[in-house]
Coordinates of C-alpha atoms in Angstrom, one line a residue:
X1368 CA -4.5 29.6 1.6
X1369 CA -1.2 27.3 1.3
X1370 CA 0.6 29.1 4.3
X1371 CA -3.4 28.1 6.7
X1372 CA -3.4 24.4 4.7
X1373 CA -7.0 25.5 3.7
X1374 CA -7.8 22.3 1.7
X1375 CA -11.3 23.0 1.1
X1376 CA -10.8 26.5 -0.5
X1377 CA -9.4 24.7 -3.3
X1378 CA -10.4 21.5 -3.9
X1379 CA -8.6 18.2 -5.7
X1380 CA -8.5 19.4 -9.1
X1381 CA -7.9 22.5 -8.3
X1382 CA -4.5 21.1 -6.3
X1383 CA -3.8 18.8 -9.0
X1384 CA -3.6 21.5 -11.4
X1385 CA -1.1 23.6 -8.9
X1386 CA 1.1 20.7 -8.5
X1387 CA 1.6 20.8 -12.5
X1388 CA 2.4 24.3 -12.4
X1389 CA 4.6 24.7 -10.0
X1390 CA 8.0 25.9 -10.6
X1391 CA 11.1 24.1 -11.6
X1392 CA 14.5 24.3 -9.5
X1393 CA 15.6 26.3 -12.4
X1394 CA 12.9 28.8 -12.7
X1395 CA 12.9 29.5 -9.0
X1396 CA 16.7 30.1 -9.3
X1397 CA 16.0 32.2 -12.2
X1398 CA 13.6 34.1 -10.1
X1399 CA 15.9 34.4 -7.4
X1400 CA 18.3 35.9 -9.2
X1401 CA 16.3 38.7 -11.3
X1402 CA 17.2 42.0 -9.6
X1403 CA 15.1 44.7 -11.7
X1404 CA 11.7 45.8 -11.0
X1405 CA 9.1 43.6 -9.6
X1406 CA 6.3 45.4 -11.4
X1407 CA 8.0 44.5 -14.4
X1408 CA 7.3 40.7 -14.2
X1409 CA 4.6 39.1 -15.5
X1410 CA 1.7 37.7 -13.6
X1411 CA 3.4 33.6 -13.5
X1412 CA 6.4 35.1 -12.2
X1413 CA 5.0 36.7 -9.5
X1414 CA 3.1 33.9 -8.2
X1415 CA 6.4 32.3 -8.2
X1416 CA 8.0 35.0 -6.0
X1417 CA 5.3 34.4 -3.9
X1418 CA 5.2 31.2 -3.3
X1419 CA 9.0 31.2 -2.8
X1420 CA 7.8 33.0 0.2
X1421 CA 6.0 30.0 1.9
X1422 CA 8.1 28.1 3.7
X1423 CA 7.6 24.0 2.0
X1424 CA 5.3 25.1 -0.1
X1425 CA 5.2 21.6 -2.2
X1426 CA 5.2 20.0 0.5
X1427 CA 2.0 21.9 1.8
X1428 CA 0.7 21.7 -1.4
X1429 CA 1.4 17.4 -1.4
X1430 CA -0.4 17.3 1.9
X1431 CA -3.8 19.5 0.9
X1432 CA -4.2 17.2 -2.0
X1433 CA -3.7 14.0 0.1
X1434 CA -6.1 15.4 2.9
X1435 CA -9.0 16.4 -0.2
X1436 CA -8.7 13.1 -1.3
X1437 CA -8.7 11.1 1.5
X1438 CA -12.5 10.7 1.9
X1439 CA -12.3 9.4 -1.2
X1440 CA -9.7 7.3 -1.1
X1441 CA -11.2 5.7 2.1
X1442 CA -14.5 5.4 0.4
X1443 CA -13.3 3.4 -2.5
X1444 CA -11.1 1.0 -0.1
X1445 CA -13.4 0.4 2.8
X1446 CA -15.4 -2.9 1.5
X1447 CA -11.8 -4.0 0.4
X1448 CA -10.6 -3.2 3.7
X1449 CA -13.6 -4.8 5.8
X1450 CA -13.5 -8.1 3.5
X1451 CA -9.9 -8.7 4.2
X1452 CA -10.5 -8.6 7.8
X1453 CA -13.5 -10.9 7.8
X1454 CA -11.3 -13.2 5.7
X1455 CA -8.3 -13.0 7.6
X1456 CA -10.8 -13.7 10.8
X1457 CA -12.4 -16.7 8.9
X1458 CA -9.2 -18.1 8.6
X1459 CA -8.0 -17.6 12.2
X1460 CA -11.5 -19.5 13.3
X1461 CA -11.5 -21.8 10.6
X1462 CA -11.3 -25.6 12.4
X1463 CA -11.0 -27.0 9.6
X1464 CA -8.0 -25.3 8.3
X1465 CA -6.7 -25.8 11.6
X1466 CA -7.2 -29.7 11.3
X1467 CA -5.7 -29.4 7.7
X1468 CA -2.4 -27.4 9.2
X1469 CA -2.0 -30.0 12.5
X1470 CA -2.1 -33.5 9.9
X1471 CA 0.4 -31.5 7.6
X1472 CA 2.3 -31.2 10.3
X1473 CA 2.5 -34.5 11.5
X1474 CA 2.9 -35.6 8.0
X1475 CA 5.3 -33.3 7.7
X1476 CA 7.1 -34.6 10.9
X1477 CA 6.6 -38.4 10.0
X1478 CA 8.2 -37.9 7.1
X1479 CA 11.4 -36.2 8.3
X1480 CA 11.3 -38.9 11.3
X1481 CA 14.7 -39.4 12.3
X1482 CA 16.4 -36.2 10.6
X1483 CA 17.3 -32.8 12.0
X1484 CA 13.4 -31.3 10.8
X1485 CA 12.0 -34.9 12.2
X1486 CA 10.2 -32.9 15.2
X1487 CA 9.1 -29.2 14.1
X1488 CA 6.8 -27.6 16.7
X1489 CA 5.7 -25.5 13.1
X1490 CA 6.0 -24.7 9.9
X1491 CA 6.1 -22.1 7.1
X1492 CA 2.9 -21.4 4.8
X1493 CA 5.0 -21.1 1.9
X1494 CA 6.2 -24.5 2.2
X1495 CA 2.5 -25.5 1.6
X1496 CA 3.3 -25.7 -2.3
X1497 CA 5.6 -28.9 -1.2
X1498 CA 3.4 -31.1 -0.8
X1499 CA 2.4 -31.4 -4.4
X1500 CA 5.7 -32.4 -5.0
X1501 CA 4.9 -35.8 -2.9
X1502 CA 2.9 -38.0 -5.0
X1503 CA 1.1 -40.9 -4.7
X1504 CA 1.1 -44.3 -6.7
X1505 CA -2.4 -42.5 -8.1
X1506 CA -2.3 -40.8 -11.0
X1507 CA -2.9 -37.0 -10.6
X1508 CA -2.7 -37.7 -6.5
X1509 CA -0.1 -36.0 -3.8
X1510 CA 0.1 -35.6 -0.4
X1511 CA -2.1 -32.4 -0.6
X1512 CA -5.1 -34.3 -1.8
X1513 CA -4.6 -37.1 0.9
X1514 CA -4.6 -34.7 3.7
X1515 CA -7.1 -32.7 2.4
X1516 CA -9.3 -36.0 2.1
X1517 CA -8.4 -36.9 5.8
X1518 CA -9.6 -33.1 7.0
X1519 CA -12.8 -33.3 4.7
X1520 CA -13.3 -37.1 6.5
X1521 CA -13.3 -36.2 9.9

């Protein structure tokens, strides 16, 4: 069943079970070197001898675990997946996040008239978080809340 990668023979548990078992580097050297009589081991070292016989076996073992669970797995992070598409898609269609980007870039560029970053074509979201550092003669008010007030206006 691990040489075919029959998954469904075993099941998760089942493989999650084999993966705890299976044999250290030092067993399998162990193994290796024992010369006597096969029919003289017991029934764990055996299994061990066989395995040593498929070629990758963890690695066989790794992928028939990943494959039972991936129904799973894709079941649990479907509506996770979907709503961060519709999200991201919200926010490419979103005008008024557009509007809110364009005047923080002109503020942006008013601002920095006259210097080397007086005329960006664009700008980095993570320089977003700046604009709280531009404050008004208002208590509590920065530039954030004035350009979102201008978006919300229009």
């Amino acid at each position: 069943l691990v040489v075919n990668v029959d998954y469904d023979d075993f099941g998760a548990e089942k493989l999650k079970g084999l993966m705890k078992i299976l044999p250290e580097p030092e067993e399998i050297e162990m193994i290796k070197a024992y010369d006597g009589d096969i029919k003289k081991l017991g029934n764990a070292e055996k299994f061990i001898m066989q395995l040593m016989e498929v070629k990758n076996y963890k690695l066989r073992i790794e992928s028939m675990l990943l494959k039972a669970e991936f129904e799973a797995n894709m079941a649990y992070l479907e509506p996770s997946i979907e709503s961060m598409l519709a999200a991201g898609q919200e926010l490419l269609t979103s005008q008024k996040l557009q509007s809110l980007l364009y005047l923080v870039l002109k503020a942006g560029n008013f601002l920095n008239s006259g210097g080397y970053a007086g005329n960006a074509a664009g700008m980095k979201i993570s320089s977003l978080h700046k604009l709280t550092d531009i404050r008004s003669n208002k208590p509590g008010m920065h530039l954030l809340h004035y350009v979102a007030g201008q978006v919300e206006s229009t």
